Amino acid sequence: GIDLVAGGRSKKARRTAPRSDDVYLKLLVKVCFFFFRSQLPSLIIQDYLHKVGKNCLIVFLIAYRTINVQVLLRGPKNAREAVRHFGKAPGVPHSNTKPYVRSKGRKFERARGRRNSRGFRV
C-alpha cells in the first residue's frame, strides 16, 4: 500500500496493505504492458526485416535508449486565475491584487484612488 497518508503530512502513517500490493508497482506493470502492446506491430515488422537479412533499428527504440521519458503529472499551482486575487487587499499601495469586480466598466471600482482624473491614484 501507500505509506504516505494525506500527502505525507500524517505522523501516524503506517502500511494499510501488504507490501506486495504496491499500487505504484501495479501501475508500472500496466504502463509497461500498454507500452509493449502499442509497440507490438513495429516489433513484428522488425522481426520480419531481421529474417529478410537487413539490420533495422526503429527510431522509437533509439529515442527510448537515449532520452528519459518524463510525464508531467501536475502543472504549476500558481498559474491558476484564482491566485491573482490573493495577497494584499486591492486598493492598498503597491498591491497588484486583482479585485473581485462584477464588470470592468467606468462605474465599477474606478473612483478616487483608481484614476488620475479623480483626485489621486494609488
PDB file of C-alpha atoms in Angstrom:
ATOM      1  CA  GLY A   1       0.000   0.000   0.000  1.00  0.00           C
ATOM      2  CA  ILE A   2       0.885   3.665   0.103  1.00  0.00           C
ATOM      3  CA  ASP A   3       2.908   4.752   3.125  1.00  0.00           C
ATOM      4  CA  LEU A   4       2.237   8.475   2.879  1.00  0.00           C
ATOM      5  CA  VAL A   5      -1.233   9.418   4.033  1.00  0.00           C
ATOM      6  CA  ALA A   6      -2.555  12.907   3.188  1.00  0.00           C
ATOM      7  CA  GLY A   7       0.464  13.863   1.116  1.00  0.00           C
ATOM      8  CA  GLY A   8       2.995  12.837   3.759  1.00  0.00           C
ATOM      9  CA  ARG A   9       1.645  15.165   6.444  1.00  0.00           C
ATOM     10  CA  SER A  10       0.399  12.414   8.756  1.00  0.00           C
ATOM     11  CA  LYS A  11       2.693  11.431  11.621  1.00  0.00           C
ATOM     12  CA  LYS A  12       0.782   8.194  12.184  1.00  0.00           C
ATOM     13  CA  ALA A  13       1.316   6.861   8.678  1.00  0.00           C
ATOM     14  CA  ARG A  14       1.666   3.100   8.517  1.00  0.00           C
ATOM     15  CA  ARG A  15       1.043   0.403   5.967  1.00  0.00           C
ATOM     16  CA  THR A  16      -2.579  -0.439   5.367  1.00  0.00           C
ATOM     17  CA  ALA A  17      -1.900  -3.240   2.892  1.00  0.00           C
ATOM     18  CA  PRO A  18       0.834  -5.811   2.363  1.00  0.00           C
ATOM     19  CA  ARG A  19       3.991  -4.632   0.700  1.00  0.00           C
ATOM     20  CA  SER A  20       3.291  -6.841  -2.305  1.00  0.00           C
ATOM     21  CA  ASP A  21       0.143  -4.816  -3.023  1.00  0.00           C
ATOM     22  CA  ASP A  22       2.089  -1.714  -4.004  1.00  0.00           C
ATOM     23  CA  VAL A  23      -0.197   0.370  -6.216  1.00  0.00           C
ATOM     24  CA  TYR A  24       2.734   2.088  -7.912  1.00  0.00           C
ATOM     25  CA  LEU A  25       4.262  -1.240  -8.903  1.00  0.00           C
ATOM     26  CA  LYS A  26       0.932  -2.385 -10.319  1.00  0.00           C
ATOM     27  CA  LEU A  27       0.629   0.887 -12.224  1.00  0.00           C
ATOM     28  CA  LEU A  28       4.139   0.415 -13.605  1.00  0.00           C
ATOM     29  CA  VAL A  29       3.215  -3.071 -14.803  1.00  0.00           C
ATOM     30  CA  LYS A  30       0.115  -1.695 -16.523  1.00  0.00           C
ATOM     31  CA  VAL A  31       2.082   1.112 -18.180  1.00  0.00           C
ATOM     32  CA  CYS A  32       4.758  -1.295 -19.424  1.00  0.00           C
ATOM     33  CA  PHE A  33       2.097  -3.660 -20.724  1.00  0.00           C
ATOM     34  CA  PHE A  34       0.410  -0.806 -22.595  1.00  0.00           C
ATOM     35  CA  PHE A  35       3.770   0.373 -23.953  1.00  0.00           C
ATOM     36  CA  PHE A  36       4.760  -3.033 -25.315  1.00  0.00           C
ATOM     37  CA  ARG A  37       1.284  -3.690 -26.674  1.00  0.00           C
ATOM     38  CA  SER A  38       1.338  -0.409 -28.592  1.00  0.00           C
ATOM     39  CA  GLN A  39       4.818  -1.225 -29.945  1.00  0.00           C
ATOM     40  CA  LEU A  40       3.908  -4.763 -30.975  1.00  0.00           C
ATOM     41  CA  PRO A  41       3.257  -4.043 -34.702  1.00  0.00           C
ATOM     42  CA  SER A  42       6.606  -2.293 -35.110  1.00  0.00           C
ATOM     43  CA  LEU A  43       8.374  -5.153 -33.326  1.00  0.00           C
ATOM     44  CA  ILE A  44       6.736  -7.648 -35.691  1.00  0.00           C
ATOM     45  CA  ILE A  45       7.985  -5.581 -38.647  1.00  0.00           C
ATOM     46  CA  GLN A  46      11.446  -5.505 -37.082  1.00  0.00           C
ATOM     47  CA  ASP A  47      11.467  -9.299 -36.721  1.00  0.00           C
ATOM     48  CA  TYR A  48      10.398  -9.623 -40.344  1.00  0.00           C
ATOM     49  CA  LEU A  49      13.224  -7.359 -41.515  1.00  0.00           C
ATOM     50  CA  HIS A  50      15.709  -9.364 -39.449  1.00  0.00           C
ATOM     51  CA  LYS A  51      14.521 -12.539 -41.146  1.00  0.00           C
ATOM     52  CA  VAL A  52      14.985 -10.920 -44.532  1.00  0.00           C
ATOM     53  CA  GLY A  53      18.543 -10.082 -43.525  1.00  0.00           C
ATOM     54  CA  LYS A  54      18.517  -6.320 -43.093  1.00  0.00           C
ATOM     55  CA  ASN A  55      19.594  -4.810 -39.816  1.00  0.00           C
ATOM     56  CA  CYS A  56      16.901  -2.474 -38.556  1.00  0.00           C
ATOM     57  CA  LEU A  57      16.581  -0.227 -35.539  1.00  0.00           C
ATOM     58  CA  ILE A  58      13.313   1.558 -35.051  1.00  0.00           C
ATOM     59  CA  VAL A  59      13.576   5.280 -34.406  1.00  0.00           C
ATOM     60  CA  PHE A  60      11.401   4.913 -31.348  1.00  0.00           C
ATOM     61  CA  LEU A  61      13.728   2.364 -29.791  1.00  0.00           C
ATOM     62  CA  ILE A  62      16.717   4.638 -30.449  1.00  0.00           C
ATOM     63  CA  ALA A  63      14.901   7.536 -28.811  1.00  0.00           C
ATOM     64  CA  TYR A  64      13.883   5.313 -25.913  1.00  0.00           C
ATOM     65  CA  ARG A  65      17.509   4.418 -25.273  1.00  0.00           C
ATOM     66  CA  THR A  66      18.784   7.993 -25.416  1.00  0.00           C
ATOM     67  CA  ILE A  67      16.217  10.112 -23.546  1.00  0.00           C
ATOM     68  CA  ASN A  68      14.350   9.838 -20.298  1.00  0.00           C
ATOM     69  CA  VAL A  69      10.616   9.719 -20.883  1.00  0.00           C
ATOM     70  CA  GLN A  70       9.034  12.110 -18.371  1.00  0.00           C
ATOM     71  CA  VAL A  71       5.324  12.601 -17.885  1.00  0.00           C
ATOM     72  CA  LEU A  72       4.026  15.851 -16.440  1.00  0.00           C
ATOM     73  CA  LEU A  73       1.510  14.835 -13.813  1.00  0.00           C
ATOM     74  CA  ARG A  74       0.646  18.230 -12.352  1.00  0.00           C
ATOM     75  CA  GLY A  75       1.025  21.774 -13.627  1.00  0.00           C
ATOM     76  CA  PRO A  76       2.097  24.821 -11.640  1.00  0.00           C
ATOM     77  CA  LYS A  77      -0.352  25.630  -8.853  1.00  0.00           C
ATOM     78  CA  ASN A  78       0.245  29.384  -9.003  1.00  0.00           C
ATOM     79  CA  ALA A  79      -0.808  29.561 -12.647  1.00  0.00           C
ATOM     80  CA  ARG A  80      -4.467  29.466 -11.613  1.00  0.00           C
ATOM     81  CA  GLU A  81      -6.564  32.562 -12.225  1.00  0.00           C
ATOM     82  CA  ALA A  82      -7.790  32.473  -8.628  1.00  0.00           C
ATOM     83  CA  VAL A  83      -4.257  33.092  -7.325  1.00  0.00           C
ATOM     84  CA  ARG A  84      -4.354  36.611  -8.799  1.00  0.00           C
ATOM     85  CA  HIS A  85      -6.938  37.549  -6.174  1.00  0.00           C
ATOM     86  CA  PHE A  86      -4.689  36.510  -3.244  1.00  0.00           C
ATOM     87  CA  GLY A  87      -2.290  38.839  -1.456  1.00  0.00           C
ATOM     88  CA  LYS A  88      -2.563  42.426  -0.278  1.00  0.00           C
ATOM     89  CA  ALA A  89      -6.023  43.897  -0.499  1.00  0.00           C
ATOM     90  CA  PRO A  90      -6.763  45.687  -3.766  1.00  0.00           C
ATOM     91  CA  GLY A  91      -6.550  49.426  -3.217  1.00  0.00           C
ATOM     92  CA  VAL A  92      -3.663  49.198  -0.757  1.00  0.00           C
ATOM     93  CA  PRO A  93      -0.485  50.891  -2.037  1.00  0.00           C
ATOM     94  CA  HIS A  94       1.850  48.615  -4.019  1.00  0.00           C
ATOM     95  CA  SER A  95      -0.667  45.784  -4.313  1.00  0.00           C
ATOM     96  CA  ASN A  96      -1.196  44.143  -7.660  1.00  0.00           C
ATOM     97  CA  THR A  97      -4.046  42.028  -6.381  1.00  0.00           C
ATOM     98  CA  LYS A  98      -6.983  41.641  -8.725  1.00  0.00           C
ATOM     99  CA  PRO A  99     -10.292  42.738  -7.168  1.00  0.00           C
ATOM    100  CA  TYR A 100     -13.468  40.713  -7.436  1.00  0.00           C
ATOM    101  CA  VAL A 101     -15.467  43.070  -9.665  1.00  0.00           C
ATOM    102  CA  ARG A 102     -18.733  42.397 -11.452  1.00  0.00           C
ATOM    103  CA  SER A 103     -17.680  44.399 -14.506  1.00  0.00           C
ATOM    104  CA  LYS A 104     -14.709  46.431 -15.711  1.00  0.00           C
ATOM    105  CA  GLY A 105     -16.768  49.481 -16.647  1.00  0.00           C
ATOM    106  CA  ARG A 106     -16.343  53.134 -15.648  1.00  0.00           C
ATOM    107  CA  LYS A 107     -18.742  52.893 -12.708  1.00  0.00           C
ATOM    108  CA  PHE A 108     -17.221  49.769 -11.127  1.00  0.00           C
ATOM    109  CA  GLU A 109     -14.339  50.457  -8.696  1.00  0.00           C
ATOM    110  CA  ARG A 110     -12.989  53.337 -10.755  1.00  0.00           C
ATOM    111  CA  ALA A 111     -13.431  56.194  -8.250  1.00  0.00           C
ATOM    112  CA  ARG A 112     -10.861  58.069  -6.092  1.00  0.00           C
ATOM    113  CA  GLY A 113      -7.593  56.226  -5.805  1.00  0.00           C
ATOM    114  CA  ARG A 114      -8.068  54.388  -9.084  1.00  0.00           C
ATOM    115  CA  ARG A 115      -7.919  57.183 -11.685  1.00  0.00           C
ATOM    116  CA  ASN A 116      -5.691  60.222 -12.086  1.00  0.00           C
ATOM    117  CA  SER A 117      -8.693  62.340 -13.031  1.00  0.00           C
ATOM    118  CA  ARG A 118     -10.425  61.633  -9.694  1.00  0.00           C
ATOM    119  CA  GLY A 119      -8.092  63.329  -7.243  1.00  0.00           C
ATOM    120  CA  PHE A 120      -5.289  60.784  -6.905  1.00  0.00           C
ATOM    121  CA  ARG A 121      -4.251  57.352  -7.987  1.00  0.00           C
ATOM    122  CA  VAL A 122      -2.631  54.626  -5.877  1.00  0.00           C
TER     123      VAL A 122
END
